Every structure is written in C-alpha cells, then in structure tokens.
Amino acid sequence: MRSVSIFGVTGSIGAQTVDLLRRAAPGTYRVVAVTGGRNIAALAEAARELRAEVAVCAEEAGLEELRQRLAGSGVEVAAGAAAIAEAADRPADWVMSAIVGAAGLVPGFRALRNGTTLALANKESLVTAGPLLMAEAAAHGARILPVDSEHSAIFQALAGEDVAAVERIILTASGGALRDWPLERLARATVAEALAHPNWAMGQRITIDSASMFNKALEVIETREFFGVAPEQVEVIIHPESLIHSMVGFHDGAIMAHMGAPDMRHSIGYALNWPARAALPVARLDLAQIASLTFRAPDLDRYPALRLAREVMARRGLAGAAFNASKEIALDHFLDGRLGFMQMSGVVEDTLSALDAEMGAANLPGSLEDVLAMDHLARTRAGEAARRIAGER
Ligand code: NAD
Ligand code: MG
C-alpha cells in the first residue's frame, strides 16, 4: 500500500487529488496527513473519508472545532504552522504540496527530507527558494514532480530527451478573464470580473493571478528553476483555448506540444501514477470539433508582471521571495477592494526597488531562513507600498 499526504487538501488542487484517491481500488493508498486552512468542516470531512492518520488546520483557533468534528474517528488533530511542518515529517511515499502561497514552502522542504516524491503544485516554493528546494531533493534522494499544468506538460514533452537539446520552452497562457478587455478599462476591473476565468476552475488567488499574468510570471520563474534553463529560453504565448498546456522547442527545430482537456486531474494524476500512465477521468479532446488553435504574443504594457519576472530572474538570489511576497500582499489588497487591478504590479515593482540593498548581490539564496526573512520583510514593505499607491487612486 502506498502512503500519501496532502497539504492543502481543502483547496481546488487538494479536492481534485482526493477525487483521484477516491476512485482508486480500495487498499491502494494509505493516507498519512491532511492539512487545511480555515475550512474546518471540509478538512474534517476529507480526513474522515480518507481515514487519515492526522488532520492539521492552519490556525489554533480552528483546533477545537476540528477536534469535535473528528471525535471518535481515530484521526489525530493538531493546529498551527509548526504542526503542519511536523505533519510533513511523517514519512509518506507521495506528498501533494497544494497549500497556496509561501505558506507551502516549509512543509515541502520538510517532506523532501524523508526522500519522498513531492508532487509540487505550490509553485511559490520554486519561485522563492528554487535552488534550495532542488538541492534539498537531491541531498535526500527525493523527487519533485511538477503539478502545474504547464510544467507537467513540459516534463512530459521532455521524457526521454536530453535537456541539453532544448532550445526554448514555450509556456502557454490563457490570458485569464480580462484578456479581451481594452487596456483603459483594466484599471477598473473588479474582483468578480477577474474571477470569471474562461477555461480553468481554480482557487480564487490563482484565478486573479491568471488575469494579471502574475501567475504566468511565477511560472516563467518556476520553469527556469525546475528545468534549469536560462531565463531567455523561456517564452510566453497567449493561447486562449488552453488546450496546448505548453511546448518544448529543440535544437533541431522540432516542437513537442502537450495537449489535453483543461482539467488539473490530468497533471495531478500524472504525478500520482508516474512513471506509469493510468486511466484518468478527464474529457477526451474532439479535434474536429475544436477545429482550430490560436496564439498571440502577450502585450507587456498590459502585463507588467511578465516584465518584472525577467528582472527577478536576472537578479535571482532573494528577488523571487520578495517578488512572491509582495505579489501576495498586493493581491490581498485587491481582493479587499483597497487596490485597483492595475495597481498590483506597482506595489510589486516598488517593493523590489525598496529592497534593492536587502536582496543583496548573491546569485543564489543562502538558506531557507534567508528566504523566510526576505518573505517577511517584503510583506511589510509591500503593505506600505500598497497603502501609498491606494492613496493615489
Ligand atoms: P486554494 O486556495 O483552492 O487552496 C489552497 C489550500 O491551501 C487550501 O487547502 C487552504 O486551506 C490552504 N491554505 C491557505 N492558506 C494557508 C496557510 N497559511 N497555511 C496552511 N494552509 C493554507 O488554492 P489552489 O488553487 O488549490 O492552489 C494551490 C496551489 O496550487 C497554489 O500554489 C497554486 O498556485 C497551485 N496551482 C493551482 C492550480 C489550480 O488549478 N487550482 C493550477 C496550478 C497550480
Ligand atoms: Mg499553471
């Protein structure tokens, strides 16, 4: 029996992971740990259904409710960030890292120390601490498998290939909910409008990040860190149909594209069953029905996040941590209605310049502690920048 843990079980990726486990033959998996944020009812339900060893919620305030909901179930309960990290210390063969944001960083690191296979949905881990995470995996004989659909696509296109033969990696982007809006109107986009994603059903935060292309910006950095290619080898193309999930171009001019229905259970299932391919409950493409695929270059005035990602990659070191943390704060402010849609990139840009000295000249982040300290500092600076920029509205 294979042992698995799911960090962020109550989220969009977490629930789709549970869906796949539920469909497996009884006795295939044994669930070690499940963790969630504030939705205690959903966490308790997942823990009961999966007969997890332990269920952990992010905040102490949720512990009593979790205890009550799991009374008599035999599931251990715990709460707090430290307890989530401890849950990652429990050995499991396969661990899903699907907490959203920098909060997913430490649990992923801890799981790698057991030599596990880490299915990585939490792209923030690679953006903030890519070189450290990859080194940690190597040091413990652990494996990281990408879950982000683009990176799963690239990983699959690279199967059996030599990375040295790669000329470029082409990330596809849907363009999100606002892709066809005139630039002038974007400044007034509301949360509800930015949440209306045309192709993918995802968590709230990543859906807004798709509309602003901050998600693609994170993914460009994620690509560079995971596959070890140079920044200039990573390209972005808008592909509104979201049927090609990404492409790899080789030195001989060939391009390998990965296609499929826009359903995250494909990449989750691929990571779960790797290196085998098991049958998955995803829709099959009817190509005659689809008839055509379209592409267009992204407009960098519309998507300053893509330009900022280039600066972050050139700088590396702690710039990824500052970038991600300031993006998270800018997003909080947009979600609360305190900041306009187009002001989010201003907050990130101002934070990166304010932290120029603190980010140092180092090309690589020194330690996880450095990354966490920069994350913390950038949140403070970004909060200041957000208040100032919001005042200019
Ligand atoms: P979500 O918001 O639906 O779920 C996030 C999960 O993290 C929930 O279980 C939530 O309770 C938990 N969580 C939130 N804050 C936490 C904290 N401080 N401490 C502990 N747990 C916390 O998000 P999602 O869409 O499932 O995305 C999860 C990750 O996967 C993100 O890194 C996202 O970028 C990535 N991802 C998601 C998709 C998708 O289709 N949803 C696709 C590609 C990558
Ligand atoms: Mg993606």
Short mmCIF file of C-alpha atoms and ligand atoms in Angstrom, two decimals:
data_model
loop_
_atom_site.label_atom_id
_atom_site.label_comp_id
_atom_site.label_asym_id
_atom_site.label_seq_id
_atom_site.Cartn_x
_atom_site.Cartn_y
_atom_site.Cartn_z
CA MET A 1 0.00 0.00 0.00
CA ARG A 2 1.31 3.42 -0.93
CA SER A 3 1.33 6.09 1.76
CA VAL A 4 0.30 9.63 0.78
CA SER A 5 -0.12 13.03 2.45
CA ILE A 6 -2.00 16.03 1.11
CA PHE A 7 -1.06 19.56 2.16
CA GLY A 8 -3.89 21.93 1.25
CA VAL A 9 -6.49 19.15 1.00
CA THR A 10 -9.42 21.59 1.21
CA GLY A 11 -8.36 23.64 -1.81
CA SER A 12 -9.01 23.23 -5.50
CA ILE A 13 -5.94 21.03 -6.16
CA GLY A 14 -6.42 19.21 -2.84
CA ALA A 15 -10.03 18.30 -3.63
CA GLN A 16 -9.08 17.04 -7.09
CA THR A 17 -6.35 14.92 -5.53
CA VAL A 18 -8.92 13.44 -3.15
CA ASP A 19 -11.16 12.77 -6.13
CA LEU A 20 -8.45 10.63 -7.73
CA LEU A 21 -7.68 8.76 -4.50
CA ARG A 22 -11.40 8.07 -4.05
CA ARG A 23 -11.54 6.39 -7.46
CA ALA A 24 -8.57 4.09 -6.76
CA ALA A 25 -9.18 0.45 -5.81
CA PRO A 26 -9.58 0.01 -2.03
CA GLY A 27 -6.26 -0.72 -0.37
CA THR A 28 -4.21 1.20 -2.97
CA TYR A 29 -3.43 4.14 -0.71
CA ARG A 30 -2.97 4.80 2.98
CA VAL A 31 -3.35 8.45 3.92
CA VAL A 32 -0.92 9.83 6.46
CA ALA A 33 -1.56 13.58 6.86
CA VAL A 34 -4.11 16.03 5.50
CA THR A 35 -3.93 19.77 6.20
CA GLY A 36 -6.22 22.71 5.58
CA GLY A 37 -6.67 26.39 6.32
CA ARG A 38 -9.88 27.85 7.72
CA ASN A 39 -12.48 25.47 6.30
CA ILE A 40 -12.55 23.06 9.22
CA ALA A 41 -15.68 21.22 8.08
CA ALA A 42 -14.08 20.36 4.74
CA LEU A 43 -10.83 19.33 6.40
CA ALA A 44 -12.62 17.04 8.85
CA GLU A 45 -14.69 15.53 6.08
CA ALA A 46 -11.62 14.75 3.97
CA ALA A 47 -9.79 13.31 6.97
CA ARG A 48 -12.71 11.03 7.83
CA GLU A 49 -13.28 9.88 4.29
CA LEU A 50 -9.59 9.17 3.70
CA ARG A 51 -9.10 7.71 7.21
CA ALA A 52 -6.05 9.94 7.61
CA GLU A 53 -3.63 9.40 10.47
CA VAL A 54 -3.62 13.12 11.31
CA ALA A 55 -5.53 16.26 10.29
CA VAL A 56 -3.95 19.67 10.82
CA CYS A 57 -5.56 23.10 10.43
CA ALA A 58 -3.50 26.25 9.90
CA GLU A 59 -4.80 28.23 12.87
CA GLU A 60 -5.01 27.40 16.57
CA ALA A 61 -8.47 28.96 16.59
CA GLY A 62 -9.77 26.06 14.49
CA LEU A 63 -8.44 23.25 16.67
CA GLU A 64 -11.44 22.83 18.98
CA GLU A 65 -13.89 22.59 16.10
CA LEU A 66 -11.60 20.14 14.31
CA ARG A 67 -11.37 18.02 17.46
CA GLN A 68 -15.16 17.97 17.81
CA ARG A 69 -15.79 17.14 14.19
CA LEU A 70 -13.30 14.27 14.28
CA ALA A 71 -14.32 12.91 17.69
CA GLY A 72 -14.46 9.13 17.62
CA SER A 73 -12.88 8.91 14.16
CA GLY A 74 -9.44 7.87 15.36
CA VAL A 75 -7.86 10.76 13.38
CA GLU A 76 -5.29 12.73 15.41
CA VAL A 77 -5.71 16.51 15.28
CA ALA A 78 -3.30 19.44 15.52
CA ALA A 79 -3.14 23.12 14.58
CA GLY A 80 -0.70 25.82 13.57
CA ALA A 81 2.11 26.29 11.05
CA ALA A 82 4.56 24.30 13.19
CA ALA A 83 2.11 21.37 13.36
CA ILE A 84 1.72 21.45 9.58
CA ALA A 85 5.51 21.28 9.24
CA GLU A 86 5.60 18.38 11.73
CA ALA A 87 2.96 16.58 9.71
CA ALA A 88 5.39 16.81 6.79
CA ASP A 89 7.99 14.97 8.90
CA ARG A 90 5.76 11.88 8.97
CA PRO A 91 7.11 9.62 6.25
CA ALA A 92 4.91 9.19 3.18
CA ASP A 93 5.78 7.77 -0.24
CA TRP A 94 3.98 10.58 -2.08
CA VAL A 95 3.20 14.07 -0.84
CA MET A 96 0.94 16.62 -2.55
CA SER A 97 2.14 20.18 -1.91
CA ALA A 98 -1.02 22.21 -2.61
CA ILE A 99 -1.06 24.94 0.01
CA VAL A 100 -1.40 28.30 -1.73
CA GLY A 101 1.33 30.90 -1.24
CA ALA A 102 4.63 30.99 0.62
CA ALA A 103 2.98 29.04 3.48
CA GLY A 104 3.59 25.92 1.36
CA LEU A 105 7.36 26.34 1.37
CA VAL A 106 8.37 24.81 4.71
CA PRO A 107 6.10 21.73 4.57
CA GLY A 108 7.51 20.86 1.13
CA PHE A 109 11.08 21.18 2.38
CA ARG A 110 10.37 19.00 5.37
CA ALA A 111 8.72 16.31 3.26
CA LEU A 112 11.76 16.18 0.96
CA ARG A 113 13.94 15.30 3.93
CA ASN A 114 12.22 11.91 4.07
CA GLY A 115 13.23 11.20 0.49
CA THR A 116 9.60 11.36 -0.61
CA THR A 117 8.15 12.01 -4.05
CA LEU A 118 6.83 15.56 -3.82
CA ALA A 119 4.02 16.42 -6.23
CA LEU A 120 4.53 20.17 -6.40
CA ALA A 121 1.50 22.35 -7.10
CA ASN A 122 2.89 25.08 -4.82
CA LYS A 123 4.87 26.97 -7.46
CA GLU A 124 5.72 29.59 -4.84
CA SER A 125 8.27 27.10 -3.42
CA LEU A 126 10.31 27.21 -6.63
CA VAL A 127 9.89 30.95 -7.13
CA THR A 128 11.09 31.83 -3.64
CA ALA A 129 13.63 29.09 -3.00
CA GLY A 130 14.12 27.13 -6.24
CA PRO A 131 17.85 26.34 -5.95
CA LEU A 132 17.47 25.38 -2.27
CA LEU A 133 14.48 23.15 -2.94
CA MET A 134 16.16 21.34 -5.82
CA ALA A 135 19.33 20.86 -3.73
CA GLU A 136 17.29 19.56 -0.80
CA ALA A 137 15.62 16.99 -3.05
CA ALA A 138 18.97 15.88 -4.45
CA ALA A 139 20.55 15.65 -0.99
CA HIS A 140 17.84 13.30 0.25
CA GLY A 141 17.28 11.25 -2.89
CA ALA A 142 13.80 12.74 -3.11
CA ARG A 143 11.99 13.51 -6.34
CA ILE A 144 9.93 16.54 -7.27
CA LEU A 145 7.22 16.07 -9.88
CA PRO A 146 5.53 19.18 -11.28
CA VAL A 147 1.77 19.52 -10.93
CA ASP A 148 1.31 22.94 -12.51
CA SER A 149 -0.26 22.02 -15.86
CA GLU A 150 2.41 23.84 -17.90
CA HIS A 151 5.27 22.20 -16.05
CA SER A 152 3.67 18.78 -16.17
CA ALA A 153 3.32 19.32 -19.93
CA ILE A 154 6.99 20.30 -20.28
CA PHE A 155 8.07 17.38 -18.09
CA GLN A 156 6.11 15.01 -20.32
CA ALA A 157 7.47 16.59 -23.52
CA LEU A 158 10.98 16.08 -22.14
CA ALA A 159 10.53 12.39 -21.35
CA GLY A 160 13.46 10.53 -22.88
CA GLU A 161 15.03 13.76 -24.15
CA ASP A 162 18.32 15.37 -23.23
CA VAL A 163 17.71 18.79 -21.61
CA ALA A 164 20.89 19.96 -23.37
CA ALA A 165 18.99 19.64 -26.68
CA VAL A 166 16.34 22.12 -25.53
CA GLU A 167 16.39 25.45 -27.34
CA ARG A 168 13.35 27.04 -25.75
CA ILE A 169 10.37 26.35 -23.57
CA ILE A 170 7.11 27.96 -24.60
CA LEU A 171 4.62 28.45 -21.79
CA THR A 172 1.05 28.86 -22.90
CA ALA A 173 -1.23 31.32 -21.10
CA SER A 174 -4.98 31.58 -21.42
CA GLY A 175 -4.80 35.30 -20.72
CA GLY A 176 -7.39 34.93 -17.95
CA ALA A 177 -10.76 36.55 -17.56
CA LEU A 178 -9.82 40.04 -18.78
CA ARG A 179 -7.71 39.18 -21.79
CA ASP A 180 -10.02 40.84 -24.30
CA TRP A 181 -10.72 43.99 -22.31
CA PRO A 182 -9.36 47.30 -23.61
CA LEU A 183 -6.31 48.38 -21.62
CA GLU A 184 -8.05 51.56 -20.30
CA ARG A 185 -10.81 49.50 -18.71
CA LEU A 186 -8.48 47.12 -16.84
CA ALA A 187 -7.79 49.67 -14.09
CA ARG A 188 -11.44 49.43 -13.02
CA ALA A 189 -11.74 45.63 -13.13
CA THR A 190 -13.47 44.21 -10.05
CA VAL A 191 -12.68 41.01 -8.17
CA ALA A 192 -15.77 39.30 -9.59
CA GLU A 193 -14.77 40.22 -13.14
CA ALA A 194 -11.20 39.00 -12.68
CA LEU A 195 -12.54 35.72 -11.22
CA ALA A 196 -14.53 34.78 -14.32
CA HIS A 197 -11.81 32.55 -15.82
CA PRO A 198 -12.74 31.31 -19.29
CA ASN A 199 -11.19 27.81 -19.13
CA TRP A 200 -9.95 26.71 -15.73
CA ALA A 201 -11.75 26.30 -12.39
CA MET A 202 -9.08 27.07 -9.77
CA GLY A 203 -8.65 28.63 -6.34
CA GLN A 204 -9.53 32.32 -6.02
CA ARG A 205 -5.98 33.60 -5.69
CA ILE A 206 -4.50 31.84 -8.73
CA THR A 207 -7.54 32.86 -10.80
CA ILE A 208 -6.88 36.56 -10.15
CA ASP A 209 -3.18 35.93 -10.77
CA SER A 210 -4.13 34.46 -14.15
CA ALA A 211 -5.96 37.62 -15.16
CA SER A 212 -2.99 39.81 -14.13
CA MET A 213 -0.45 37.30 -15.54
CA PHE A 214 1.29 37.23 -12.19
CA ASN A 215 0.57 33.52 -12.34
CA LYS A 216 2.44 33.26 -15.66
CA ALA A 217 5.24 35.40 -14.23
CA LEU A 218 5.59 32.92 -11.36
CA GLU A 219 5.50 30.08 -13.87
CA VAL A 220 8.28 31.56 -16.00
CA ILE A 221 10.49 31.61 -12.90
CA GLU A 222 9.25 28.15 -11.90
CA THR A 223 10.30 26.85 -15.36
CA ARG A 224 13.75 28.34 -15.07
CA GLU A 225 14.28 26.84 -11.63
CA PHE A 226 12.75 23.43 -12.20
CA PHE A 227 14.20 22.63 -15.61
CA GLY A 228 17.47 24.53 -15.16
CA VAL A 229 17.19 26.50 -18.40
CA ALA A 230 18.37 30.08 -18.93
CA PRO A 231 15.79 32.88 -18.50
CA GLU A 232 15.96 33.83 -22.17
CA GLN A 233 14.97 30.28 -23.14
CA VAL A 234 11.57 30.69 -21.51
CA GLU A 235 8.87 32.27 -23.65
CA VAL A 236 5.20 33.02 -23.08
CA ILE A 237 2.46 32.84 -25.70
CA ILE A 238 -1.23 33.55 -25.25
CA HIS A 239 -3.29 30.57 -26.32
CA PRO A 240 -6.92 31.34 -25.44
CA GLU A 241 -8.22 27.76 -25.92
CA SER A 242 -5.94 26.34 -23.16
CA LEU A 243 -5.65 23.02 -24.97
CA ILE A 244 -1.89 23.05 -25.51
CA HIS A 245 -0.55 23.14 -21.98
CA SER A 246 3.00 24.11 -23.00
CA MET A 247 5.68 23.28 -25.54
CA VAL A 248 9.36 22.42 -25.74
CA GLY A 249 11.42 23.52 -28.75
CA PHE A 250 14.59 21.54 -29.53
CA HIS A 251 17.79 22.45 -31.37
CA ASP A 252 16.64 20.63 -34.49
CA GLY A 253 13.61 22.92 -34.80
CA ALA A 254 11.09 20.37 -33.57
CA ILE A 255 8.47 21.48 -31.07
CA MET A 256 6.81 18.98 -28.77
CA ALA A 257 3.42 20.22 -27.57
CA HIS A 258 1.35 18.64 -24.85
CA MET A 259 -2.41 18.72 -25.38
CA GLY A 260 -5.39 17.72 -23.32
CA ALA A 261 -8.58 18.94 -21.74
CA PRO A 262 -8.06 21.77 -19.23
CA ASP A 263 -8.51 19.56 -16.17
CA MET A 264 -5.95 19.58 -13.36
CA ARG A 265 -6.70 15.94 -12.61
CA HIS A 266 -4.52 15.16 -15.61
CA SER A 267 -1.34 16.64 -14.14
CA ILE A 268 -2.22 15.55 -10.60
CA GLY A 269 -2.88 12.01 -11.86
CA TYR A 270 0.27 12.01 -13.97
CA ALA A 271 2.32 12.88 -10.86
CA LEU A 272 0.42 10.30 -8.78
CA ASN A 273 0.98 7.45 -11.22
CA TRP A 274 4.39 8.42 -12.60
CA PRO A 275 6.31 6.78 -14.22
CA ALA A 276 3.24 4.81 -15.30
CA ARG A 277 0.25 6.29 -17.08
CA ALA A 278 -3.03 5.21 -15.55
CA ALA A 279 -6.52 5.82 -16.91
CA LEU A 280 -7.81 9.21 -15.75
CA PRO A 281 -11.35 10.63 -15.61
CA VAL A 282 -10.63 13.59 -17.88
CA ALA A 283 -12.52 14.56 -21.04
CA ARG A 284 -11.03 13.43 -24.35
CA LEU A 285 -10.44 16.09 -26.99
CA ASP A 286 -12.55 16.04 -30.12
CA LEU A 287 -10.13 17.69 -32.52
CA ALA A 288 -12.56 18.03 -35.42
CA GLN A 289 -14.92 19.83 -33.06
CA ILE A 290 -12.13 22.10 -31.81
CA ALA A 291 -11.09 22.78 -35.43
CA SER A 292 -8.50 25.48 -34.73
CA LEU A 293 -5.99 26.65 -32.17
CA THR A 294 -4.91 30.27 -31.90
CA PHE A 295 -1.89 32.08 -30.48
CA ARG A 296 -0.84 35.66 -29.88
CA ALA A 297 2.10 37.42 -28.29
CA PRO A 298 1.46 38.93 -24.84
CA ASP A 299 1.43 42.73 -24.62
CA LEU A 300 3.91 43.75 -21.92
CA ASP A 301 2.11 47.07 -21.22
CA ARG A 302 -0.92 45.08 -20.29
CA TYR A 303 1.03 42.57 -18.25
CA PRO A 304 3.85 44.32 -16.32
CA ALA A 305 4.16 41.11 -14.26
CA LEU A 306 5.90 39.42 -17.20
CA ARG A 307 8.49 42.19 -17.37
CA LEU A 308 9.03 42.01 -13.61
CA ALA A 309 9.61 38.25 -13.84
CA ARG A 310 12.55 38.95 -16.19
CA GLU A 311 14.05 41.31 -13.63
CA VAL A 312 13.61 38.75 -10.88
CA MET A 313 15.33 36.05 -12.93
CA ALA A 314 18.22 38.34 -13.81
CA ARG A 315 18.68 39.10 -10.13
CA ARG A 316 17.82 35.68 -8.67
CA GLY A 317 19.02 35.35 -5.05
CA LEU A 318 16.26 36.61 -2.77
CA ALA A 319 14.44 38.51 -5.51
CA GLY A 320 11.99 35.62 -6.03
CA ALA A 321 11.00 35.72 -2.36
CA ALA A 322 10.48 39.50 -2.49
CA PHE A 323 8.54 39.19 -5.74
CA ASN A 324 6.20 36.49 -4.48
CA ALA A 325 5.57 38.04 -1.07
CA SER A 326 4.84 41.50 -2.49
CA LYS A 327 2.54 39.92 -5.08
CA GLU A 328 0.65 38.11 -2.29
CA ILE A 329 0.19 41.37 -0.37
CA ALA A 330 -0.87 43.30 -3.49
CA LEU A 331 -3.40 40.53 -4.18
CA ASP A 332 -4.77 40.73 -0.61
CA HIS A 333 -5.29 44.45 -1.10
CA PHE A 334 -7.03 43.94 -4.46
CA LEU A 335 -9.28 41.22 -3.01
CA ASP A 336 -10.26 43.57 -0.18
CA GLY A 337 -11.08 46.35 -2.63
CA ARG A 338 -8.27 48.56 -1.36
CA LEU A 339 -6.23 48.49 -4.58
CA GLY A 340 -7.07 48.67 -8.28
CA PHE A 341 -6.31 45.77 -10.61
CA MET A 342 -3.51 47.56 -12.46
CA GLN A 343 -2.02 48.89 -9.21
CA MET A 344 -0.92 45.45 -8.07
CA SER A 345 2.16 45.46 -10.30
CA GLY A 346 3.08 48.91 -8.96
CA VAL A 347 3.19 47.51 -5.43
CA VAL A 348 5.48 44.69 -6.53
CA GLU A 349 7.74 46.99 -8.52
CA ASP A 350 8.05 49.48 -5.66
CA THR A 351 8.80 46.70 -3.19
CA LEU A 352 11.53 45.27 -5.40
CA SER A 353 13.19 48.70 -5.68
CA ALA A 354 12.79 49.42 -1.95
CA LEU A 355 14.53 46.12 -1.16
CA ASP A 356 17.31 46.53 -3.68
CA ALA A 357 20.02 46.66 -1.00
CA GLU A 358 18.49 43.97 1.22
CA MET A 359 18.21 41.49 -1.65
CA GLY A 360 22.00 41.56 -1.84
CA ALA A 361 24.18 40.74 -4.79
CA ALA A 362 24.14 36.99 -4.21
CA ASN A 363 23.12 34.93 -7.19
CA LEU A 364 21.63 32.19 -5.03
CA PRO A 365 19.60 32.36 -1.84
CA GLY A 366 21.86 31.23 1.01
CA SER A 367 19.38 29.41 3.20
CA LEU A 368 15.72 28.79 3.86
CA GLU A 369 15.97 31.19 6.82
CA ASP A 370 17.17 33.97 4.47
CA VAL A 371 14.23 33.29 2.18
CA LEU A 372 11.73 33.39 5.06
CA ALA A 373 13.28 36.61 6.40
CA MET A 374 13.00 38.23 2.96
CA ASP A 375 9.42 36.99 2.65
CA HIS A 376 8.60 38.68 5.95
CA LEU A 377 10.40 41.93 5.13
CA ALA A 378 8.83 42.15 1.66
CA ARG A 379 5.34 41.75 3.16
CA THR A 380 5.97 44.78 5.38
CA ARG A 381 7.39 46.88 2.54
CA ALA A 382 4.61 45.82 0.17
CA GLY A 383 1.96 46.77 2.74
CA GLU A 384 3.49 50.25 2.93
CA ALA A 385 3.66 50.50 -0.87
CA ALA A 386 0.04 49.32 -1.21
CA ARG A 387 -1.24 51.97 1.21
CA ARG A 388 0.71 54.68 -0.58
CA ILE A 389 -0.37 53.61 -4.07
CA ALA A 390 -4.00 53.18 -2.99
CA GLY A 391 -3.91 56.78 -1.70
CA GLU A 392 -3.00 57.94 -5.21
CA ARG A 393 -6.20 56.44 -6.67
P1 NAD B 1 -6.90 27.07 -2.97
O1 NAD B 1 -6.98 28.45 -2.47
O2 NAD B 1 -8.10 26.46 -3.62
O3 NAD B 1 -6.43 26.09 -1.81
C1 NAD B 1 -5.31 26.38 -1.03
C2 NAD B 1 -5.15 25.40 0.11
O4 NAD B 1 -4.15 25.93 0.99
C3 NAD B 1 -6.41 25.23 0.97
O5 NAD B 1 -6.43 23.92 1.49
C4 NAD B 1 -6.20 26.25 2.06
O6 NAD B 1 -6.94 25.97 3.21
C5 NAD B 1 -4.71 26.10 2.31
N1 NAD B 1 -4.10 27.27 2.91
C6 NAD B 1 -4.27 28.57 2.57
N2 NAD B 1 -3.51 29.37 3.34
C7 NAD B 1 -2.85 28.55 4.19
C8 NAD B 1 -1.90 28.77 5.23
N3 NAD B 1 -1.49 30.00 5.55
N4 NAD B 1 -1.40 27.70 5.88
C9 NAD B 1 -1.81 26.46 5.56
N5 NAD B 1 -2.70 26.18 4.60
C10 NAD B 1 -3.22 27.22 3.92
O7 NAD B 1 -5.65 27.03 -3.98
P2 NAD B 1 -5.40 26.09 -5.24
O8 NAD B 1 -5.98 26.74 -6.43
O9 NAD B 1 -5.74 24.68 -4.91
O10 NAD B 1 -3.83 26.22 -5.39
C11 NAD B 1 -2.92 25.54 -4.56
C12 NAD B 1 -1.52 25.67 -5.15
O11 NAD B 1 -1.51 25.03 -6.41
C13 NAD B 1 -1.09 27.12 -5.41
O12 NAD B 1 0.29 27.22 -5.20
C14 NAD B 1 -1.42 27.32 -6.88
O13 NAD B 1 -0.60 28.29 -7.47
C15 NAD B 1 -1.12 25.93 -7.43
N6 NAD B 1 -1.83 25.61 -8.66
C16 NAD B 1 -3.20 25.53 -8.66
C17 NAD B 1 -3.87 25.22 -9.83
C18 NAD B 1 -5.36 25.08 -9.85
O14 NAD B 1 -5.92 24.67 -10.86
N7 NAD B 1 -6.08 25.35 -8.80
C19 NAD B 1 -3.16 25.01 -11.01
C20 NAD B 1 -1.77 25.10 -10.97
C21 NAD B 1 -1.11 25.39 -9.78
MG MG B 2 -0.27 26.74 -14.47
#
